[in-house]
PDB file of C-alpha atoms in Angstrom:
ATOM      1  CA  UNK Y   1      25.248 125.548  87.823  1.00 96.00           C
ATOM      2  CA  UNK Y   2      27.360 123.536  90.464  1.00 98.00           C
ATOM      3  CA  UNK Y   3      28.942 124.923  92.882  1.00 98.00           C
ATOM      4  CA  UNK Y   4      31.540 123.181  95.512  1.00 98.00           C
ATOM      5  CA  UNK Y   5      32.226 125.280  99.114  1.00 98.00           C
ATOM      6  CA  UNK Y   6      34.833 123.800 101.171  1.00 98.00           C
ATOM      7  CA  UNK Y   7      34.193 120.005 101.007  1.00 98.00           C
ATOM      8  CA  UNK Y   8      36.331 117.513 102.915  1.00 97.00           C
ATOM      9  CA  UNK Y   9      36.469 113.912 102.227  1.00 97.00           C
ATOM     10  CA  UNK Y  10      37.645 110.923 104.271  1.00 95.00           C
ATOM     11  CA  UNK Y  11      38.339 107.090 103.765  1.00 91.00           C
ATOM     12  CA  UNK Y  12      38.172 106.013 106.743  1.00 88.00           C
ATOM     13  CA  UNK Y  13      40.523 108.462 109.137  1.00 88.00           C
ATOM     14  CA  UNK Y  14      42.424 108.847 105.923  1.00 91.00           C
ATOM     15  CA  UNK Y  15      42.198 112.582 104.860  1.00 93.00           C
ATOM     16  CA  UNK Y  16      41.543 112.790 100.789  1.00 95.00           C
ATOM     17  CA  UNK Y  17      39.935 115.957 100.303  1.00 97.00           C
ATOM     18  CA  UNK Y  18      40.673 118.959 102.026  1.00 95.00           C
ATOM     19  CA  UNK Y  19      38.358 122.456 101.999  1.00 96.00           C
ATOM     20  CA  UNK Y  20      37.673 121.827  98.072  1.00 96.00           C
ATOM     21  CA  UNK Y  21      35.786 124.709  96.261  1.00 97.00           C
ATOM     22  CA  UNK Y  22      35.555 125.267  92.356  1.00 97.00           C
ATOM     23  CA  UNK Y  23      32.714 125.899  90.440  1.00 97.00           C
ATOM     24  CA  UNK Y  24      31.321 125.405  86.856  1.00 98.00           C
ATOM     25  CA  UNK Y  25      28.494 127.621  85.329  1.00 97.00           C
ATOM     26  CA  UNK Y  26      26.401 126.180  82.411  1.00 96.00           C
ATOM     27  CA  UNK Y  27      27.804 125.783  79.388  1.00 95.00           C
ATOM     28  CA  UNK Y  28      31.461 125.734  80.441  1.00 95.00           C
ATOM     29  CA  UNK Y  29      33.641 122.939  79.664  1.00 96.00           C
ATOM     30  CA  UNK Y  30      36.039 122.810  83.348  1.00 97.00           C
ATOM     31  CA  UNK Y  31      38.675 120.343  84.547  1.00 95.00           C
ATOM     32  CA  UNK Y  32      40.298 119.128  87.117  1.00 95.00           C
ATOM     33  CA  UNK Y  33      44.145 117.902  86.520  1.00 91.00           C
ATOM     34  CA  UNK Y  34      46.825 116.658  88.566  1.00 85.00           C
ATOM     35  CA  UNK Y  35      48.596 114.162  89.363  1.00 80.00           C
ATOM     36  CA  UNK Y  36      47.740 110.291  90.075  1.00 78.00           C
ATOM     37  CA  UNK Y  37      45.789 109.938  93.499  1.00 77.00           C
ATOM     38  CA  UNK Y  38      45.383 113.312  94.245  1.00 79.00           C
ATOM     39  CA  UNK Y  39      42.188 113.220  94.243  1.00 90.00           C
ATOM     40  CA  UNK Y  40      40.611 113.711  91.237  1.00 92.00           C
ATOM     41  CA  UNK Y  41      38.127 110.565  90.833  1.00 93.00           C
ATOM     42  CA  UNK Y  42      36.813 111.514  94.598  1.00 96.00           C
ATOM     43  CA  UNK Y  43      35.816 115.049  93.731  1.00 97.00           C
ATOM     44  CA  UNK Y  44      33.829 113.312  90.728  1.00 97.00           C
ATOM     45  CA  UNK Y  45      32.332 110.773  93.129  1.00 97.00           C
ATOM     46  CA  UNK Y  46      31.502 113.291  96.168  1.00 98.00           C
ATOM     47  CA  UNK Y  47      29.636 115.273  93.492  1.00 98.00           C
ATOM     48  CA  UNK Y  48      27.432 112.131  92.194  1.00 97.00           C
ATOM     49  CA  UNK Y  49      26.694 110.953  95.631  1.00 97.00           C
ATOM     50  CA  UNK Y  50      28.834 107.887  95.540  1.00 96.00           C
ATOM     51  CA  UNK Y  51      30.918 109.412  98.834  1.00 96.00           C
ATOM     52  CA  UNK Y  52      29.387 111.869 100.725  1.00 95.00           C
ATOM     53  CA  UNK Y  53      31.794 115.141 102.537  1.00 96.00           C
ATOM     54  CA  UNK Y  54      32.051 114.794 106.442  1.00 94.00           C
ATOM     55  CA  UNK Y  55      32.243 118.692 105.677  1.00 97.00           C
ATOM     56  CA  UNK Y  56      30.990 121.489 103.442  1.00 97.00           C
ATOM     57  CA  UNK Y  57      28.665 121.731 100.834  1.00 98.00           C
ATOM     58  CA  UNK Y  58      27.446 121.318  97.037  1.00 98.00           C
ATOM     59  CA  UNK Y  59      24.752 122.811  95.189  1.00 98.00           C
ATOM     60  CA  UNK Y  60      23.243 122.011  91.886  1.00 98.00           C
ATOM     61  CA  UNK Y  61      20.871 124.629  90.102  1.00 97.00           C
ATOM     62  CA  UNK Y  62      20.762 125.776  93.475  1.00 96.00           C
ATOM     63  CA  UNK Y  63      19.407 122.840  95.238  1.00 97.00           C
ATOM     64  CA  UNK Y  64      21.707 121.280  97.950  1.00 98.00           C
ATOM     65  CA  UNK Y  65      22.754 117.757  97.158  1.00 98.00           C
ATOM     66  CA  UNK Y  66      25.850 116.494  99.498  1.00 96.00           C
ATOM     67  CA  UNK Y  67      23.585 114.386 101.174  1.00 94.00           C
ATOM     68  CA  UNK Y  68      21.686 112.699  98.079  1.00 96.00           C
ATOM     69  CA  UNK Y  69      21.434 109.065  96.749  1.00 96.00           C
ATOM     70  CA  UNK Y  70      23.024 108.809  93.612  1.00 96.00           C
ATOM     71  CA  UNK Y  71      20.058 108.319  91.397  1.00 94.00           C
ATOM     72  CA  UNK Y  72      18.434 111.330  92.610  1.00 95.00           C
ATOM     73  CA  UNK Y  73      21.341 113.338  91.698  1.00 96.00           C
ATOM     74  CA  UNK Y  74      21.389 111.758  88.289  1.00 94.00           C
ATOM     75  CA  UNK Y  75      17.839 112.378  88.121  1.00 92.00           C
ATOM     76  CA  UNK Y  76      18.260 116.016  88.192  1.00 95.00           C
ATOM     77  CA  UNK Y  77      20.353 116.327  85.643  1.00 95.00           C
ATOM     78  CA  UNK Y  78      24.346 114.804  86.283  1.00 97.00           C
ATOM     79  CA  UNK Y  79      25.608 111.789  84.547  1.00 95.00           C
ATOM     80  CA  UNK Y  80      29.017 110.185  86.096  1.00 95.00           C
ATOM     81  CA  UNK Y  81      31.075 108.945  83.271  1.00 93.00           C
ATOM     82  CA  UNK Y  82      33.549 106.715  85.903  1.00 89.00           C
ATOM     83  CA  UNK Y  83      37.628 106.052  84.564  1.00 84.00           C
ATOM     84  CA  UNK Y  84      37.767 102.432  83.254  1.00 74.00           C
ATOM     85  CA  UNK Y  85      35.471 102.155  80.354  1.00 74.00           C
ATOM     86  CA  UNK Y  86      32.667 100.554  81.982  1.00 84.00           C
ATOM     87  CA  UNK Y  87      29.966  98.741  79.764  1.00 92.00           C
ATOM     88  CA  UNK Y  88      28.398  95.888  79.604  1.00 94.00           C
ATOM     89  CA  UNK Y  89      30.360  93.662  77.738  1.00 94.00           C
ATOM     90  CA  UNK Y  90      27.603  91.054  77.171  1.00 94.00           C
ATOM     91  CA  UNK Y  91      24.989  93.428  75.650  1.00 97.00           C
ATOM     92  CA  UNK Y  92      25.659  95.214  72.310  1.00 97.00           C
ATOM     93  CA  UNK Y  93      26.559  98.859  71.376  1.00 97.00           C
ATOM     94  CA  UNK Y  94      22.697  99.498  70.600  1.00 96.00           C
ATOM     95  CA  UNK Y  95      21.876  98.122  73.832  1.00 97.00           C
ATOM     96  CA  UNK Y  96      24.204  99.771  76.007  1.00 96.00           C
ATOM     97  CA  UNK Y  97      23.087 102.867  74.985  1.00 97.00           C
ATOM     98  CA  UNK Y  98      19.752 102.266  75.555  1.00 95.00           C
ATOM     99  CA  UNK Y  99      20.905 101.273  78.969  1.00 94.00           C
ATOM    100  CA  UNK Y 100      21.740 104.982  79.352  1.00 92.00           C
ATOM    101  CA  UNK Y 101      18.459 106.292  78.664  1.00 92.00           C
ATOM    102  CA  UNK Y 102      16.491 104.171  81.195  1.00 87.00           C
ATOM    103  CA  UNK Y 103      15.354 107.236  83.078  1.00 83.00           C
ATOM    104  CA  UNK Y 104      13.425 108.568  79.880  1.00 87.00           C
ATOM    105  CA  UNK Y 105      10.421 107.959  78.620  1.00 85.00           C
ATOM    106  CA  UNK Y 106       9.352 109.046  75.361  1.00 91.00           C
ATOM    107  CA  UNK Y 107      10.738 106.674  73.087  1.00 92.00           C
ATOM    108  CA  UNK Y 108      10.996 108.747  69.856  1.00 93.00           C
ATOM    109  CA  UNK Y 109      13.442 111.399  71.259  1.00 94.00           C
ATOM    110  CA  UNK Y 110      15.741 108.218  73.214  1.00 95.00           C
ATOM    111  CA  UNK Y 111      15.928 107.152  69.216  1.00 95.00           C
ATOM    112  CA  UNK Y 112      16.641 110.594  68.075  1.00 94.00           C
ATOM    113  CA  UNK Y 113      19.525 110.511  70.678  1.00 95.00           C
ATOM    114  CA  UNK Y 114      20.736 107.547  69.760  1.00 96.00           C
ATOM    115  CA  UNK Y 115      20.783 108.787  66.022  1.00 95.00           C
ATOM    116  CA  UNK Y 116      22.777 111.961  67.553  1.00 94.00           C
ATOM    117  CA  UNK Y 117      25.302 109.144  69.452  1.00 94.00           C
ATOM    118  CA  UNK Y 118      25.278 107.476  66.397  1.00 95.00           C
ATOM    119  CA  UNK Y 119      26.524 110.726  64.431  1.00 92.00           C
ATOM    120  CA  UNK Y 120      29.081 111.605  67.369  1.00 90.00           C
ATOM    121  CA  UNK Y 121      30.473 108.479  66.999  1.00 92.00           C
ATOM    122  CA  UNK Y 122      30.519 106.683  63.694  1.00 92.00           C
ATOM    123  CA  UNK Y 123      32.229 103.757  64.422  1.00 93.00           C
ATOM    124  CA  UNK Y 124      29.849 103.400  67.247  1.00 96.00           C
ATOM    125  CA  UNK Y 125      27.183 102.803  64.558  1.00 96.00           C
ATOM    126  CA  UNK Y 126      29.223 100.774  63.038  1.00 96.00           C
ATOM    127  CA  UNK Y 127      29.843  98.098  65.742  1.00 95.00           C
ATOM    128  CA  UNK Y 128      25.915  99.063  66.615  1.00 96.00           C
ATOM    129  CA  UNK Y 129      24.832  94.596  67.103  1.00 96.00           C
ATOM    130  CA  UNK Y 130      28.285  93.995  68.110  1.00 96.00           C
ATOM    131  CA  UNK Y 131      28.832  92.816  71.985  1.00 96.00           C
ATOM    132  CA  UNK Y 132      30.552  95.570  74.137  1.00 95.00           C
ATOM    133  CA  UNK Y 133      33.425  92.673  74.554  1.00 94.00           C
ATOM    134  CA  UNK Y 134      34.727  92.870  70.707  1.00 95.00           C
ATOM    135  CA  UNK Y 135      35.444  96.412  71.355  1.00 94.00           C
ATOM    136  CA  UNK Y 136      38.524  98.284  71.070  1.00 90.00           C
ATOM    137  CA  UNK Y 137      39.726 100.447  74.451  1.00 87.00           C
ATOM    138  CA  UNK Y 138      39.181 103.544  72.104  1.00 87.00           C
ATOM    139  CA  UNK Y 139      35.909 102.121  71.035  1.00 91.00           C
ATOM    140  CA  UNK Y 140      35.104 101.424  74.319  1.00 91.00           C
ATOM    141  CA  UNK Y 141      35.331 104.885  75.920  1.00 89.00           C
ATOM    142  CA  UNK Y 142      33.627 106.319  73.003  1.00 91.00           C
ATOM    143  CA  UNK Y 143      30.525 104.063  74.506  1.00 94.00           C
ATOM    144  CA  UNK Y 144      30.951 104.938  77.867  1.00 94.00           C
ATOM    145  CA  UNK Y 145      30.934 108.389  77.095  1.00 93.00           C
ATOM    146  CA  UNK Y 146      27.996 107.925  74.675  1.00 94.00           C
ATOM    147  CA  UNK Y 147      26.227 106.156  77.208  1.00 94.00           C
ATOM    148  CA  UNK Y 148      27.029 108.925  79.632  1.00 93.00           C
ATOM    149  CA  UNK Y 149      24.938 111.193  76.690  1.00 94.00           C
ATOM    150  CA  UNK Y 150      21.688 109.077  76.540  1.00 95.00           C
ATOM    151  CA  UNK Y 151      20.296 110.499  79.505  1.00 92.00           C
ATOM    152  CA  UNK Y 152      20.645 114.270  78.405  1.00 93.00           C
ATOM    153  CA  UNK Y 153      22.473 115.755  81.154  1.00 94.00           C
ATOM    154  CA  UNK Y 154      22.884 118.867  81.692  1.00 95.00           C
ATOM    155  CA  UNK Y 155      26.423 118.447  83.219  1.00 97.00           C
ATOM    156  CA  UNK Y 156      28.303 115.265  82.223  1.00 97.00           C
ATOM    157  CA  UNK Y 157      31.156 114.771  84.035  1.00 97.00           C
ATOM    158  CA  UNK Y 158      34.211 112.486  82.761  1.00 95.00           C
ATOM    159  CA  UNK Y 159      36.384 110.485  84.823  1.00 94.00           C
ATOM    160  CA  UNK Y 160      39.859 110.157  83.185  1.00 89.00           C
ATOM    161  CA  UNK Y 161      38.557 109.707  79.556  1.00 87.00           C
ATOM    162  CA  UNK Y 162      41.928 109.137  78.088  1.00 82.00           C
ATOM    163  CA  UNK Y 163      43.465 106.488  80.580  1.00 80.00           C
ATOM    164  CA  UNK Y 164      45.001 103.789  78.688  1.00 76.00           C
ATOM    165  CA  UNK Y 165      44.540 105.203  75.375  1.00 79.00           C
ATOM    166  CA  UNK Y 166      47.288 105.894  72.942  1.00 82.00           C
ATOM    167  CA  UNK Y 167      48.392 109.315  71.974  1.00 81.00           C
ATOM    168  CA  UNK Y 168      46.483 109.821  68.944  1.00 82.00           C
ATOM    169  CA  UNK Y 169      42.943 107.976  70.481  1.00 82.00           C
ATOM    170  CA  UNK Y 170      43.520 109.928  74.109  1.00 82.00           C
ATOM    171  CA  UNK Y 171      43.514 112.838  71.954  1.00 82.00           C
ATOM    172  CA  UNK Y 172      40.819 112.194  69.497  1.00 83.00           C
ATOM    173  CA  UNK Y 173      38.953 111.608  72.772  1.00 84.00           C
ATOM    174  CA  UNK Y 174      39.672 115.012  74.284  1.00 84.00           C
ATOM    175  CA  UNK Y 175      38.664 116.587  70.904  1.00 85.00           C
ATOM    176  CA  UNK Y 176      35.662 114.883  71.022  1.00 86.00           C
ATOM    177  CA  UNK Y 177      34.195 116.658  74.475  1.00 88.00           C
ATOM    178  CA  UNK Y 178      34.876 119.664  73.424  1.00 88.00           C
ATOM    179  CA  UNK Y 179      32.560 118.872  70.314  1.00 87.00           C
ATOM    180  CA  UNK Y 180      30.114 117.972  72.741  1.00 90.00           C
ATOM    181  CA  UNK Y 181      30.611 120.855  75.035  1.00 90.00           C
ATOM    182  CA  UNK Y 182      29.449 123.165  71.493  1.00 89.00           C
ATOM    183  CA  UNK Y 183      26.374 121.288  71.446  1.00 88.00           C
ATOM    184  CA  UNK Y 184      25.018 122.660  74.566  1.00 90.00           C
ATOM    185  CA  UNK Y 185      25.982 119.980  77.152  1.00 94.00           C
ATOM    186  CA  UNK Y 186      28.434 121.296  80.805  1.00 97.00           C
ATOM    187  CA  UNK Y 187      31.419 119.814  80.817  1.00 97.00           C
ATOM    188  CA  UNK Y 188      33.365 118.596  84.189  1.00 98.00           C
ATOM    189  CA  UNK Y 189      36.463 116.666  83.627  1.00 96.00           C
ATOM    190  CA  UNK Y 190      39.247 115.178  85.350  1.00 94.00           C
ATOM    191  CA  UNK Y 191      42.548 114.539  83.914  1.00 89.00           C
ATOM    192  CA  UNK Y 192      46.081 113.563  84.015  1.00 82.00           C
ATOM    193  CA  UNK Y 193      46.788 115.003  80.193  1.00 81.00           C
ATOM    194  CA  UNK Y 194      47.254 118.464  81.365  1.00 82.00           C
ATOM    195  CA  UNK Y 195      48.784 119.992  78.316  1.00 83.00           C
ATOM    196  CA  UNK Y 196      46.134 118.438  75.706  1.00 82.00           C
ATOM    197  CA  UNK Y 197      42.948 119.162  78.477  1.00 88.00           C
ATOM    198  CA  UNK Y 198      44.205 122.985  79.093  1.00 90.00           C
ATOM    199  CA  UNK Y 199      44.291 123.826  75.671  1.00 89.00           C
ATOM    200  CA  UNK Y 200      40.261 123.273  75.141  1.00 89.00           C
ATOM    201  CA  UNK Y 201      38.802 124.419  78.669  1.00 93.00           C
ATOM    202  CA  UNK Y 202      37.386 127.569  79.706  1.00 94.00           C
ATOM    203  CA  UNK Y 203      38.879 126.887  83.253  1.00 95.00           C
ATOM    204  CA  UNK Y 204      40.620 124.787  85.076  1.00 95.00           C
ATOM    205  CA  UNK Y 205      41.893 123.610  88.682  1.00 95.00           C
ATOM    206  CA  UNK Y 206      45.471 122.098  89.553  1.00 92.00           C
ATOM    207  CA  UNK Y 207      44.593 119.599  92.153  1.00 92.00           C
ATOM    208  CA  UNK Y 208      47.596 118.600  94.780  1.00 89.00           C
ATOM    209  CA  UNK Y 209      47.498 116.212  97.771  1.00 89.00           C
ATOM    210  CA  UNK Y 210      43.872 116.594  97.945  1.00 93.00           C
ATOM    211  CA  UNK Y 211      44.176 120.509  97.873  1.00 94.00           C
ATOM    212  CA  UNK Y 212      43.359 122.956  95.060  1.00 94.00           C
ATOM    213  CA  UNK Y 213      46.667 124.369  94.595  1.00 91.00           C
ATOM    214  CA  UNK Y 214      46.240 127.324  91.338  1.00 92.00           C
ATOM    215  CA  UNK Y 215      43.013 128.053  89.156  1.00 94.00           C
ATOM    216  CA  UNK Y 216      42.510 130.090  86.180  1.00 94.00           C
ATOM    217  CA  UNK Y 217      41.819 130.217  82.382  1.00 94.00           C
ATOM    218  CA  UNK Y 218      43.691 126.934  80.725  1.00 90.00           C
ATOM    219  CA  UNK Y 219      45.980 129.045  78.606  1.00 88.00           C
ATOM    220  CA  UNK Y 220      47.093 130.926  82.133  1.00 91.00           C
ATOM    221  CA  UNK Y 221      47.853 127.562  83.562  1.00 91.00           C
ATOM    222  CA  UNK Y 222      49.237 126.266  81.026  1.00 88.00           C
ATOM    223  CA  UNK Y 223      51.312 129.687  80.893  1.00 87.00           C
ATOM    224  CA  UNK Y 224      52.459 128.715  84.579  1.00 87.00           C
ATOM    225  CA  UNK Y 225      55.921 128.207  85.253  1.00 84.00           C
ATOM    226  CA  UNK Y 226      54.879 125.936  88.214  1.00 80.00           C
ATOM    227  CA  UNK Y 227      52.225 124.018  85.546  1.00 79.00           C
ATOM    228  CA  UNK Y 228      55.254 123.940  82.848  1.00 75.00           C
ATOM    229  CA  UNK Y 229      57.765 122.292  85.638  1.00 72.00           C
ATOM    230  CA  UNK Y 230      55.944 119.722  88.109  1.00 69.00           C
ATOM    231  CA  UNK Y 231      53.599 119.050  85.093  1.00 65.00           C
ATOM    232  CA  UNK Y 232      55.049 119.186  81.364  1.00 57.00           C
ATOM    233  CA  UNK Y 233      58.844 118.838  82.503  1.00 51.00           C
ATOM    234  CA  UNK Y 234      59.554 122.226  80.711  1.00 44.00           C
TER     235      UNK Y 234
END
């Protein structure tokens, strides 16, 4: 479904990204974990369009798309779930979501996607008139994410879900994508959790320095004695 060859990324002269490559097939539920600024949020951005690779190359259902505007890649079929919660605080929950299905435009199946959101996410439904401002973080990324949903993607990808969450919500987060990975929606996420992320994914990719240091199944990473040491202080 998308597949990364050898992309390098610069700000500025300064190297982030150096001869990526990974790949996630449809269906899959794939992440990216590492440390802070390795360079996890740029992969995420370099795939929706938001930076574009000074080298290499990234396909999507085939189709080349390094060199793409942003709304044309999220008009074939990626939605970019950025770190930091971002909704619009001044609209409501209802409202919000419908913000996420702008690019659709039978309005019977945006409300029976709403009605899915709304199942996801209970306490969405809930808070459903309330502004996105009286939320709680937790609340909040359940939104975004939900948000993220309303356009039917077929691969969402998740920017640090779990920053600035407690234990028990970062978790209840983590749960919650792989519930949405079993309804039929790709997966690509990026994480710091690596324990709690490894546990659910079919593969993952130990990014270092802007370098894809070790890949494999999450329970063979997680089986790592190099994972267990720089990573889960074992």
């Amino acid at each position: 479904m998308l597949k990364v060859n050898r992309i390098s990324v610069r700000y500025n002269i300064i190297p982030v990204l150096d001869e990526i490559s990974f790949s996630v097939e449809e269906g899959q539920f794939v992440a990216i974990v590492g440390a802070n600024s390795a360079g996890k949020s740029t992969i995420l951005k370099t795939v929706s369009g938001l930076v574009h690779p000074f080298a290499g190359s990234i396909a999507f259902l085939d189709q080349p798309i390094e060199a793409k505007p942003p709304y044309e890649i999220a008009s074939r079929g990626i939605s970019h779930v950025p770190e930091g919660r971002r909704i619009f605080d001044k609209l409501t929950v209802r409202e919000n979501l419908l913000v996420g299905a702008h690019t659709r435009d039978d309005a019977r199946e945006v409300e029976e996607t709403l009605q899915e959101m709304f199942a996801l996410f209970p306490r969405l439904k809930e808070r459903q008139d309330q502004k996105g401002e009286t939320l709680s973080g937790g609340e909040r990324q359940q939104l975004a994410i939900a948000r993220g949903l309303m356009a039917k993607p077929r691969l969402l990808m998740l920017d640090e879900p779990s920053l600035g969450l407690s234990p028990i919500l970062s978790n209840k987060v983590i749960q919650t994508c792989e519930q949405i990975r079993k309804k039929g929606t790709t997966i690509l996420m990026v994480e710091q959790k690596v324990t709690e992320v490894l546990k659910l994914v079919d593969r993952g990719y130990v990014l270092q320095r802007g370098k894809i240091i070790m890949q494999g199944k999450g329970e063979e990473l997680l089986a790592s004695d190099m994972i267990r040491k720089a990573y889960l202080g074992l």
